[in-house]
Each structure stands twice: as structure tokens, then as C-alpha cells.
Tab-separated table of C-alpha atoms in Angstrom:
chain	number	residue	atom	x	y	z
A	136	MET	CA	18.792	-7.927	-28.643
A	137	ALA	CA	16.483	-10.917	-28.164
A	138	GLU	CA	12.873	-10.749	-27.038
A	139	GLN	CA	11.671	-12.795	-24.083
A	140	ARG	CA	7.970	-13.350	-23.447
A	141	ILE	CA	6.628	-13.628	-19.908
A	142	GLY	CA	3.045	-14.801	-19.388
A	143	ILE	CA	1.076	-13.349	-16.481
A	144	ILE	CA	-2.234	-14.686	-15.155
A	145	MET	CA	-4.071	-11.686	-13.683
A	146	HIS	CA	-6.966	-12.334	-11.298
A	147	GLY	CA	-9.115	-9.661	-9.645
A	148	VAL	CA	-8.627	-6.957	-12.262
A	149	THR	CA	-12.297	-5.939	-12.454
A	150	GLY	CA	-11.961	-4.236	-9.044
A	151	ARG	CA	-10.790	-0.676	-8.528
A	152	MET	CA	-7.173	-1.380	-7.558
A	153	GLY	CA	-6.686	-4.392	-9.789
A	154	TYR	CA	-7.973	-2.543	-12.831
A	155	ASN	CA	-6.541	0.945	-12.403
A	156	GLN	CA	-3.189	0.368	-10.773
A	157	HIS	CA	-2.202	-3.145	-11.818
A	158	LEU	CA	-3.788	-3.780	-15.190
A	159	VAL	CA	-3.946	-0.345	-16.833
A	160	ARG	CA	-1.166	1.666	-15.179
A	161	SER	CA	1.282	-1.203	-14.710
A	162	ILE	CA	1.068	-4.249	-17.000
A	163	LEU	CA	-0.584	-2.548	-19.974
A	164	ALA	CA	1.720	0.440	-19.572
A	165	ILE	CA	4.703	-1.933	-19.630
A	166	ARG	CA	3.239	-3.652	-22.692
A	167	ASP	CA	2.680	-0.366	-24.482
A	168	GLN	CA	6.225	0.853	-23.791
A	169	GLY	CA	7.549	-2.288	-25.446
A	170	GLY	CA	8.459	-4.204	-22.294
A	171	ILE	CA	11.515	-3.728	-20.090
A	172	THR	CA	15.206	-4.114	-20.828
A	173	LEU	CA	17.075	-6.824	-18.912
A	174	ARG	CA	20.712	-6.694	-17.834
A	175	ASN	CA	21.876	-8.687	-20.868
A	176	GLY	CA	20.095	-6.315	-23.239
A	177	ASP	CA	17.152	-8.609	-23.957
A	178	ARG	CA	13.670	-7.132	-24.054
A	179	LEU	CA	11.166	-8.725	-21.637
A	180	VAL	CA	7.669	-8.494	-23.125
A	181	VAL	CA	4.577	-9.076	-20.971
A	182	ASP	CA	1.713	-11.237	-22.238
A	183	PRO	CA	-1.198	-11.068	-19.771
A	184	ILE	CA	-4.287	-13.235	-19.557
A	185	ILE	CA	-7.061	-11.732	-17.425
A	186	VAL	CA	-9.259	-14.185	-15.531
A	187	GLY	CA	-12.438	-13.649	-13.532
A	188	ARG	CA	-15.826	-15.086	-12.713
A	189	ASP	CA	-17.871	-12.476	-14.595
A	190	ARG	CA	-17.525	-13.370	-18.272
A	191	ASP	CA	-19.110	-10.164	-19.544
A	192	LYS	CA	-16.842	-7.894	-17.480
A	193	ILE	CA	-13.684	-9.784	-18.396
A	194	GLU	CA	-14.534	-9.899	-22.091
A	195	ALA	CA	-15.373	-6.178	-22.108
A	196	LEU	CA	-12.027	-5.310	-20.472
A	197	ALA	CA	-10.156	-7.478	-22.950
A	198	LYS	CA	-11.823	-5.784	-25.916
A	199	LYS	CA	-11.398	-2.294	-24.476
A	200	HIS	CA	-7.651	-2.729	-23.922
A	201	ASN	CA	-6.794	-5.042	-26.806
A	202	ILE	CA	-5.906	-7.953	-24.531
A	203	ALA	CA	-5.796	-11.080	-26.662
A	204	ARG	CA	-6.248	-13.611	-23.864
A	205	TRP	CA	-9.008	-13.740	-21.278
A	206	GLY	CA	-11.148	-16.350	-19.554
A	207	THR	CA	-13.249	-17.487	-16.619
A	208	ASP	CA	-11.522	-20.811	-15.886
A	209	LEU	CA	-8.726	-20.144	-13.402
A	210	ASP	CA	-7.745	-23.804	-13.157
A	211	ALA	CA	-7.217	-23.952	-16.912
A	212	ALA	CA	-5.109	-20.812	-16.794
A	213	LEU	CA	-2.956	-22.221	-13.992
A	214	ALA	CA	-2.457	-25.409	-16.003
A	215	ASN	CA	-0.841	-23.505	-18.887
A	216	PRO	CA	2.952	-23.939	-18.555
A	217	ASP	CA	3.556	-20.935	-20.815
A	218	ASP	CA	2.346	-18.540	-18.119
A	219	THR	CA	4.787	-18.381	-15.223
A	220	ILE	CA	3.351	-15.639	-12.974
A	221	PHE	CA	0.057	-15.561	-11.094
A	222	PHE	CA	-1.156	-12.221	-9.752
A	223	ASP	CA	-4.117	-11.661	-7.421
A	224	ALA	CA	-5.939	-8.459	-6.546
A	225	GLY	CA	-9.241	-10.096	-5.612
A	226	THR	CA	-10.796	-10.307	-2.173
A	227	THR	CA	-8.587	-10.682	0.881
A	228	LEU	CA	-10.499	-13.712	2.147
A	229	MET	CA	-9.809	-15.702	-1.044
A	230	ARG	CA	-6.193	-14.621	-1.509
A	231	ALA	CA	-4.224	-17.196	0.471
A	232	GLY	CA	-6.118	-20.109	-1.077
A	233	LEU	CA	-5.572	-18.789	-4.589
A	234	LEU	CA	-1.869	-18.207	-4.004
A	235	GLU	CA	-1.423	-21.697	-2.560
A	236	LYS	CA	-3.132	-23.162	-5.621
A	237	ALA	CA	-0.893	-21.118	-7.915
A	238	LEU	CA	2.258	-22.180	-6.044
A	239	ALA	CA	1.159	-25.807	-6.289
A	240	ALA	CA	0.824	-25.292	-10.043
A	241	GLY	CA	4.423	-24.076	-10.180
A	242	LYS	CA	3.679	-20.394	-10.667
A	243	ASN	CA	5.631	-17.462	-9.295
A	244	VAL	CA	3.145	-15.361	-7.316
A	245	TYR	CA	2.603	-11.658	-6.719
A	246	CYS	CA	-0.373	-10.119	-4.928
A	247	GLU	CA	-2.041	-7.170	-3.305
A	248	LYS	CA	-1.999	-6.789	0.465
A	249	PRO	CA	-3.119	-7.958	2.919
A	250	THR	CA	-2.109	-11.526	2.140
A	251	SER	CA	-4.755	-12.727	4.625
A	252	ASP	CA	-6.866	-11.510	7.519
A	253	ASP	CA	-5.287	-14.206	9.718
A	254	LEU	CA	-1.630	-14.168	10.803
A	255	GLU	CA	-1.236	-17.950	10.984
A	256	ILE	CA	-2.480	-18.291	7.408
A	257	ALA	CA	-0.198	-15.470	6.226
A	258	VAL	CA	2.870	-17.006	7.885
A	259	ASN	CA	2.108	-20.495	6.528
A	260	LEU	CA	1.632	-19.011	3.060
A	261	ALA	CA	5.065	-17.363	3.260
A	262	LYS	CA	6.603	-20.632	4.441
A	263	THR	CA	4.985	-22.502	1.543
A	264	ALA	CA	6.302	-19.962	-0.941
A	265	ARG	CA	9.827	-20.123	0.516
A	266	ALA	CA	9.845	-23.918	0.418
A	267	SER	CA	8.649	-23.978	-3.205
A	268	GLY	CA	11.749	-22.250	-4.546
A	269	LEU	CA	9.474	-20.030	-6.654
A	270	LYS	CA	9.541	-16.232	-6.731
A	271	HIS	CA	6.947	-14.481	-4.589
A	272	GLY	CA	6.030	-10.941	-3.683
A	273	VAL	CA	3.491	-8.578	-2.168
A	274	VAL	CA	2.623	-5.032	-3.222
A	275	GLN	CA	4.337	-2.328	-1.131
A	276	ASP	CA	3.506	0.610	-3.364
A	277	LYS	CA	3.911	3.411	-0.823
A	278	LEU	CA	7.690	2.896	-0.850
A	279	PHE	CA	7.730	3.943	-4.497
A	280	LEU	CA	5.824	7.181	-4.050
A	281	PRO	CA	7.974	10.190	-5.032
A	282	GLY	CA	7.322	11.864	-1.685
A	283	LEU	CA	8.513	8.886	0.343
A	284	MET	CA	11.432	8.284	-2.001
A	285	LYS	CA	12.534	11.825	-1.145
A	286	ILE	CA	12.205	11.001	2.566
A	287	LYS	CA	14.461	7.992	2.008
A	288	MET	CA	16.993	10.150	0.170
A	289	LEU	CA	17.005	12.644	3.043
A	290	ARG	CA	17.463	9.859	5.575
A	291	ASP	CA	20.297	8.235	3.614
A	292	SER	CA	22.078	11.591	3.245
A	293	GLY	CA	22.061	12.133	7.019
A	294	PHE	CA	19.793	15.174	6.729
A	295	PHE	CA	17.656	14.299	9.763
A	296	GLY	CA	20.491	13.510	12.165
A	297	LYS	CA	18.845	11.206	14.707
A	298	ILE	CA	15.196	10.655	13.800
A	299	LEU	CA	13.015	11.425	16.811
A	300	SER	CA	9.434	11.004	15.681
A	301	VAL	CA	7.093	10.482	12.746
A	302	ARG	CA	3.527	11.739	12.416
A	303	GLY	CA	1.364	10.373	9.641
A	304	GLU	CA	-2.074	11.551	8.561
A	305	PHE	CA	-3.987	9.481	6.019
A	306	GLY	CA	-7.529	9.648	4.782
A	307	TYR	CA	-10.412	11.675	3.460
A	308	TRP	CA	-14.185	11.802	3.675
A	309	VAL	CA	-15.748	8.757	2.010
A	310	PHE	CA	-19.345	9.677	1.289
A	311	GLU	CA	-21.973	7.524	2.918
A	312	GLY	CA	-23.662	6.673	-0.379
A	313	ASP	CA	-27.029	8.252	0.335
A	314	TRP	CA	-26.949	11.765	-1.097
A	315	GLN	CA	-23.563	11.351	-2.792
A	316	LYS	CA	-22.150	8.139	-4.211
A	317	ALA	CA	-19.363	6.599	-2.118
A	318	GLN	CA	-15.891	6.622	-3.685
A	319	ARG	CA	-14.863	3.359	-2.002
A	320	PRO	CA	-16.649	-0.012	-2.368
A	321	SER	CA	-19.072	-0.980	0.367
A	322	TRP	CA	-17.213	-4.171	1.381
A	323	ASN	CA	-14.693	-1.917	3.143
A	324	TYR	CA	-17.244	-1.499	5.935
A	325	ARG	CA	-18.253	-5.173	6.360
A	326	LYS	CA	-16.048	-7.381	8.518
A	327	ASN	CA	-17.058	-10.664	6.891
A	328	ASP	CA	-15.975	-9.310	3.501
A	329	GLY	CA	-12.479	-8.427	4.744
A	330	GLY	CA	-13.245	-4.783	5.464
A	331	GLY	CA	-11.855	-2.441	8.095
A	332	ILE	CA	-9.281	0.317	7.915
A	333	ILE	CA	-6.962	-1.306	10.475
A	334	LEU	CA	-6.553	-4.440	8.353
A	335	ASP	CA	-6.177	-2.283	5.247
A	336	MET	CA	-3.815	0.452	6.374
A	337	LEU	CA	-1.663	-1.001	9.162
A	338	CYS	CA	-0.316	-3.429	6.555
A	339	HIS	CA	0.888	-0.372	4.630
A	340	TRP	CA	2.282	1.423	7.647
A	341	ARG	CA	4.257	-1.679	8.688
A	342	TYR	CA	6.415	-1.705	5.576
A	343	VAL	CA	6.685	2.090	5.465
A	344	MET	CA	7.973	2.258	9.040
A	345	ASP	CA	10.192	-0.843	8.768
A	346	ASN	CA	11.868	0.391	5.597
A	347	LEU	CA	12.154	4.124	6.299
A	348	PHE	CA	12.195	4.813	10.019
A	349	GLY	CA	12.944	1.649	12.003
A	350	GLU	CA	11.389	-1.748	12.627
A	351	VAL	CA	8.135	-1.679	14.584
A	352	GLN	CA	8.582	-2.975	18.140
A	353	ALA	CA	5.269	-2.147	19.841
A	354	VAL	CA	1.821	-0.807	19.013
A	355	SER	CA	-1.094	0.900	20.725
A	356	CYS	CA	-4.173	1.299	18.539
A	357	LEU	CA	-7.685	2.642	18.983
A	358	GLY	CA	-10.212	1.940	16.267
A	359	ALA	CA	-13.642	3.442	15.716
A	360	THR	CA	-16.742	2.942	13.608
A	361	HIS	CA	-17.742	6.586	13.265
A	362	ILE	CA	-20.412	6.094	10.581
A	363	PRO	CA	-22.764	3.291	11.684
A	364	GLN	CA	-24.756	2.991	8.452
A	365	ARG	CA	-23.927	3.398	4.770
A	366	VAL	CA	-25.600	2.784	1.411
A	367	ASP	CA	-24.149	0.155	-0.911
A	368	GLU	CA	-23.766	0.073	-4.704
A	369	LYS	CA	-27.341	-1.137	-5.176
A	370	GLY	CA	-28.848	1.594	-3.030
A	371	ASN	CA	-29.429	-0.623	0.011
A	372	THR	CA	-28.713	0.697	3.498
A	373	PHE	CA	-26.500	-1.588	5.586
A	374	ASN	CA	-24.981	-1.568	9.060
A	375	CYS	CA	-21.210	-1.021	9.255
A	376	ASP	CA	-19.668	-3.611	11.574
A	377	THR	CA	-15.988	-2.777	11.249
A	378	ASP	CA	-13.665	0.181	11.795
A	379	ASP	CA	-13.566	3.229	9.518
A	380	ALA	CA	-10.857	5.053	11.513
A	381	ALA	CA	-7.727	4.050	13.413
A	382	TYR	CA	-5.562	6.102	15.765
A	383	ALA	CA	-2.267	4.302	16.353
A	384	THR	CA	1.038	4.927	18.111
A	385	PHE	CA	4.126	2.821	17.470
A	386	GLU	CA	7.492	2.362	19.137
A	387	LEU	CA	10.199	1.794	16.545
A	388	GLU	CA	13.742	0.544	16.650
A	389	GLY	CA	16.154	3.183	17.942
A	390	GLY	CA	13.576	4.909	20.124
A	391	VAL	CA	11.637	6.541	17.273
A	392	ILE	CA	7.974	7.255	18.094
A	393	ALA	CA	5.437	7.141	15.256
A	394	GLN	CA	1.836	8.312	15.409
A	395	ILE	CA	-0.376	7.558	12.408
A	396	ASN	CA	-4.052	8.397	12.037
A	397	SER	CA	-6.004	6.616	9.293
A	398	SER	CA	-9.563	7.650	8.549
A	399	TRP	CA	-12.301	7.467	5.947
A	400	THR	CA	-14.249	9.986	8.036
A	401	THR	CA	-12.056	13.089	7.937
A	402	ARG	CA	-12.067	16.175	5.731
A	403	VAL	CA	-8.714	17.158	4.291
A	404	ARG	CA	-6.900	20.364	5.189
A	405	ARG	CA	-3.277	19.370	4.617
A	406	ASP	CA	-0.909	19.102	1.694
A	407	ASP	CA	-2.125	15.709	0.430
A	408	LEU	CA	-4.344	12.692	1.151
A	409	VAL	CA	-1.438	11.236	3.095
A	410	THR	CA	1.366	13.194	4.757
A	411	PHE	CA	4.345	12.118	6.860
A	412	HIS	CA	6.050	14.628	9.151
A	413	VAL	CA	9.506	13.478	10.235
A	414	ASP	CA	11.384	15.311	12.995
A	415	GLY	CA	15.098	14.790	13.610
A	416	THR	CA	17.809	16.471	15.625
A	417	HIS	CA	19.272	18.164	12.520
A	418	GLY	CA	16.204	18.675	10.367
A	419	SER	CA	12.576	17.931	9.640
A	420	ALA	CA	10.597	17.013	6.538
A	421	VAL	CA	6.983	16.768	5.465
A	422	ALA	CA	6.117	14.559	2.499
A	423	GLY	CA	2.922	13.836	0.622
A	424	LEU	CA	2.387	11.502	-2.300
A	425	HIS	CA	4.675	13.505	-4.586
A	426	LYS	CA	6.095	16.590	-2.897
A	427	CYS	CA	8.405	16.954	0.082
A	428	TRP	CA	9.435	20.003	2.090
A	429	THR	CA	12.361	20.340	4.486
A	430	GLN	CA	13.505	22.594	7.297
A	431	HIS	CA	17.101	22.313	8.514
A	432	ARG	CA	18.084	23.305	12.035
A	433	VAL	CA	19.959	26.381	10.755
A	434	ASN	CA	16.718	27.563	9.089
A	435	THR	CA	14.402	26.795	12.007
A	436	PRO	CA	12.534	29.905	13.247
A	437	LYS	CA	12.305	30.768	16.930
A	438	PRO	CA	8.638	31.334	17.783
A	439	VAL	CA	7.573	32.555	21.196
A	440	TRP	CA	4.287	31.481	22.734
A	441	ASN	CA	1.929	34.434	23.136
A	442	PRO	CA	-1.795	33.612	23.092
A	443	ASP	CA	-2.738	37.253	23.549
A	444	GLN	CA	-2.060	38.357	19.958
A	445	PRO	CA	-2.660	36.915	16.509
A	446	GLN	CA	0.192	34.884	15.056
A	447	THR	CA	2.441	37.021	12.872
A	448	MET	CA	4.717	34.262	11.591
A	449	ASN	CA	3.804	32.265	8.480
A	450	PHE	CA	5.338	28.920	9.366
A	451	PHE	CA	4.774	27.462	5.895
A	452	ASN	CA	7.177	30.025	4.432
A	453	ASP	CA	10.066	28.574	6.437
A	454	TRP	CA	10.147	25.302	4.491
A	455	GLU	CA	12.008	24.476	1.260
A	456	GLU	CA	10.691	22.042	-1.339
A	457	VAL	CA	12.896	19.119	-2.355
A	458	PRO	CA	13.344	19.309	-6.147
A	459	ASP	CA	12.276	16.540	-8.535
A	460	ASN	CA	15.786	15.574	-9.582
A	461	TRP	CA	14.814	12.166	-10.960
A	462	PRO	CA	11.863	10.962	-13.037
A	463	ALA	CA	9.129	9.282	-10.993
A	464	ASP	CA	7.037	6.497	-12.492
A	465	ASN	CA	3.794	5.053	-11.157
A	466	GLY	CA	4.682	3.319	-7.879
A	467	PHE	CA	2.784	0.142	-8.709
A	468	LYS	CA	4.424	-0.049	-12.129
A	469	ALA	CA	7.882	0.511	-10.642
A	470	GLN	CA	7.424	-2.422	-8.267
A	471	TRP	CA	5.950	-4.587	-11.045
A	472	GLU	CA	9.061	-3.969	-13.140
A	473	MET	CA	11.234	-4.983	-10.188
A	474	PHE	CA	9.273	-8.208	-9.712
A	475	LEU	CA	9.412	-9.041	-13.423
A	476	ARG	CA	13.187	-8.612	-13.359
A	477	HIS	CA	13.327	-10.749	-10.221
A	478	VAL	CA	11.516	-13.562	-12.032
A	479	ALA	CA	13.320	-13.189	-15.363
A	480	GLU	CA	16.916	-12.644	-14.209
A	481	ASP	CA	16.893	-13.175	-10.432
A	482	ALA	CA	17.321	-9.449	-9.777
A	483	PRO	CA	17.322	-8.337	-6.113
A	484	TRP	CA	13.925	-8.380	-4.384
A	485	GLU	CA	13.038	-7.533	-0.775
A	486	TYR	CA	9.255	-7.720	-0.833
A	487	GLY	CA	8.393	-11.408	-0.467
A	488	LEU	CA	5.340	-12.871	1.227
A	489	GLU	CA	7.255	-12.659	4.513
A	490	ALA	CA	6.742	-8.880	4.307
A	491	GLY	CA	3.063	-9.501	3.684
A	492	ALA	CA	2.849	-11.583	6.863
A	493	LYS	CA	4.498	-8.785	8.848
A	494	GLY	CA	1.758	-6.432	7.684
A	495	VAL	CA	-0.952	-8.878	8.748
A	496	GLN	CA	0.799	-9.269	12.110
A	497	LEU	CA	0.681	-5.534	12.811
A	498	ALA	CA	-2.963	-5.288	11.743
A	499	GLU	CA	-3.887	-8.220	13.977
A	500	LEU	CA	-2.024	-6.704	16.920
A	501	GLY	CA	-3.668	-3.344	16.237
A	502	LEU	CA	-7.108	-4.944	16.456
A	503	LYS	CA	-6.114	-6.797	19.629
A	504	SER	CA	-4.728	-3.603	21.169
A	505	TRP	CA	-8.040	-1.874	20.487
A	506	GLU	CA	-10.000	-4.764	21.975
A	507	GLU	CA	-7.832	-5.017	25.087
A	508	ARG	CA	-7.110	-1.282	25.375
A	509	ARG	CA	-3.347	-1.725	25.924
A	510	TRP	CA	0.144	-1.608	24.367
A	511	LEU	CA	1.350	-4.799	22.662
A	512	ASP	CA	4.874	-5.848	21.692
A	513	VAL	CA	5.509	-6.903	18.082
A	514	PRO	CA	7.518	-10.157	18.200
A	515	LYS	CA	9.831	-11.287	15.429
A	516	LEU	CA	8.159	-13.713	13.032
A	517	GLU	CA	9.805	-17.018	12.199
A	518	PHE	CA	9.537	-18.380	8.663
């Protein structure tokens, strides 16, 4: 068994997602497990270099996690032919420019979503990546959540029969930052910094719906800025000028109707921070991040509407939990391993920058639907 090194330039890893999910729980976890085994038996070993503008933060992360290579000069990192992958989890507004620079330097690219806040830029970026002949990808982590993997298994087994509808609930209360510290960064609530829950979450819901329930064909979306002022990381009060909640309905291929609420201004009384309720002719399922419950038509109770007496049926008791019959890894790490195999041995890969552009398209149409207060069709993108 031979050992193959693969060098990865990682940008934007001082932020919450870049640090926790991509650096620590993905690349360093892959490093610490000794790499990944390729089809021919070789061991692919990751060798990251972390790059950022803040020298002190980058150096501290490198020392904390025993990362040998770090720096502040991105151009120098891109010029190193020994590193073949560039990854970005920095700000949305910088992403397309950084990826174009990396592609021009001959790097395979992988990034967080959204790939841009502008559809034309996202489409042109995908076209550039396709024309380069290099490998490219965008994070679609929700597909690798155990709960949604169970939904996919149920769908593939025919459990649902014909899928009729999907209801999604995402979100939690993000504190305003005055009397309790906010658990999301303040840029999420500033439009000029790439904030807004529609841009953030409709990119996710696009690939979830396309891959699990049917391609999105039309959207109606209502956004809201429920909390007009928040307090930032330095204790300064600022005005929120973008949406912190989105209430969207989608028409999917095959006549499926999906309703998904996304909110940073809701208090949770459900099974998880995100839940998907899928109803079909033969059965229904409710999935969170990890768990999934089902109810088949032969086990469906027969309630009768009677508002004059308290409910005597416990509807939660009529659902069965889907067992954990396979080991579930971190979703980000699972997709990283797929991308690394795609680069190293041309393994199958379905999550290119074209998928990123589709997410931007739905977010842009969601914002336009809100502005114009009407349904909008989702046309097929050409790359």
C-alpha cells in the first residue's frame, strides 16, 4: 500500500463554519485517522495549509492543532504546485473572485455555499470551472445528515408511495446580543456583508428538494426582518437591514408541494433544530438531523374531530423510529472524503459549482418573489 499526499489550501477557517466543520471535524479528523483508502489500496493523506489575513489567529490555530503549514499570503500559497486543492469558507462576497483566482492557478476548488449573492456571477463561475477541466464542488452537507439519509432510504425503498407534500421547519432563537450574547455572527443581519436568511437557507433547500423530493419548478416566498436592531460582537447596536425569517412554498417536479419556514426568531418546540415531514400515499416520515420516525398507512390512526373534549389520542405514540443500521459520520467530513476521492481517483461526484449556482438562483428568485409578492417559475440554468 503506497501513500499519496494531497495538499489543500484552506481559506476562511477562522470563522465558525470554516473552523468547526471544515478544519477540525473534517480535514483534521481525516488527518488524524490516517487519511482515506483509495480504490487501489493506496492511502491518501491530507496536508493542509491554512491561510488568512489575521496572522495571529492563523498562527494560533496552527499551533493549537499541530498544523505545520500556515500563512497570510494567499497568492504565494496558490503559486505552490504541490498543493492541488483550494477551499474557501470566507465571506460570500469574496468567494467567486477567490475561486476564479484559484482556478486560474490550476487548483481544484471546493467551497461553502452560497457561491455568490449574484446569479450571473455564480453561473459564470460554474462555466469557468467546467471549461478549466479541473475538479470543483460546493458543500451540500444536509444531504449527508443521518436523518435525511434515512428519508432517502425510505424514498428509494418505495415506502412513501407517491410523495404528496413536504413540510420543513428550520431555525431557533438567535439572541439579540444585548442581554445574552448572540450565537450567530452579526454579519448575518447586514445585507452589504452577504447576510440574510433567504440567501443562506434557500441555497440549502434547493439541493435538499432537488435530490430527495423532486426538482424545484416554482417558488413563492415571504421574507421578514422581525428584529430591527441587534448588538454586534463589539457591543455596538446596529440596524438590521436584511431578512431574519423566510416563509416559502415550492412546487416540485411530479406535483409535490413543499413548505419550508426558516427563522432565526423562533423558539423550538419540535424534535430538532430542523425537521422535515414527508407525506405520501403509503406512508409518512418525520426526520431531524439524526433521527427519523415513520408511520405506514396500515398503522395510521383514525382520529375524529371533536373540539368539545380534550384530545385522548397521543399521536406521537403512533410513530416508529427508523433504526441506525449504518454508521453515520460527520456530514461535512463525508462530503470532503467524496471530493478528495473525486480529485485523487476521479470517483463519482454530483456536487459541482453548477449545483451552487442553482442554490443562488432559488435564493435570488425567493428575494424577487418577496419583493414582487407573487409566484415565480424556476427556469433551467444553462452552463
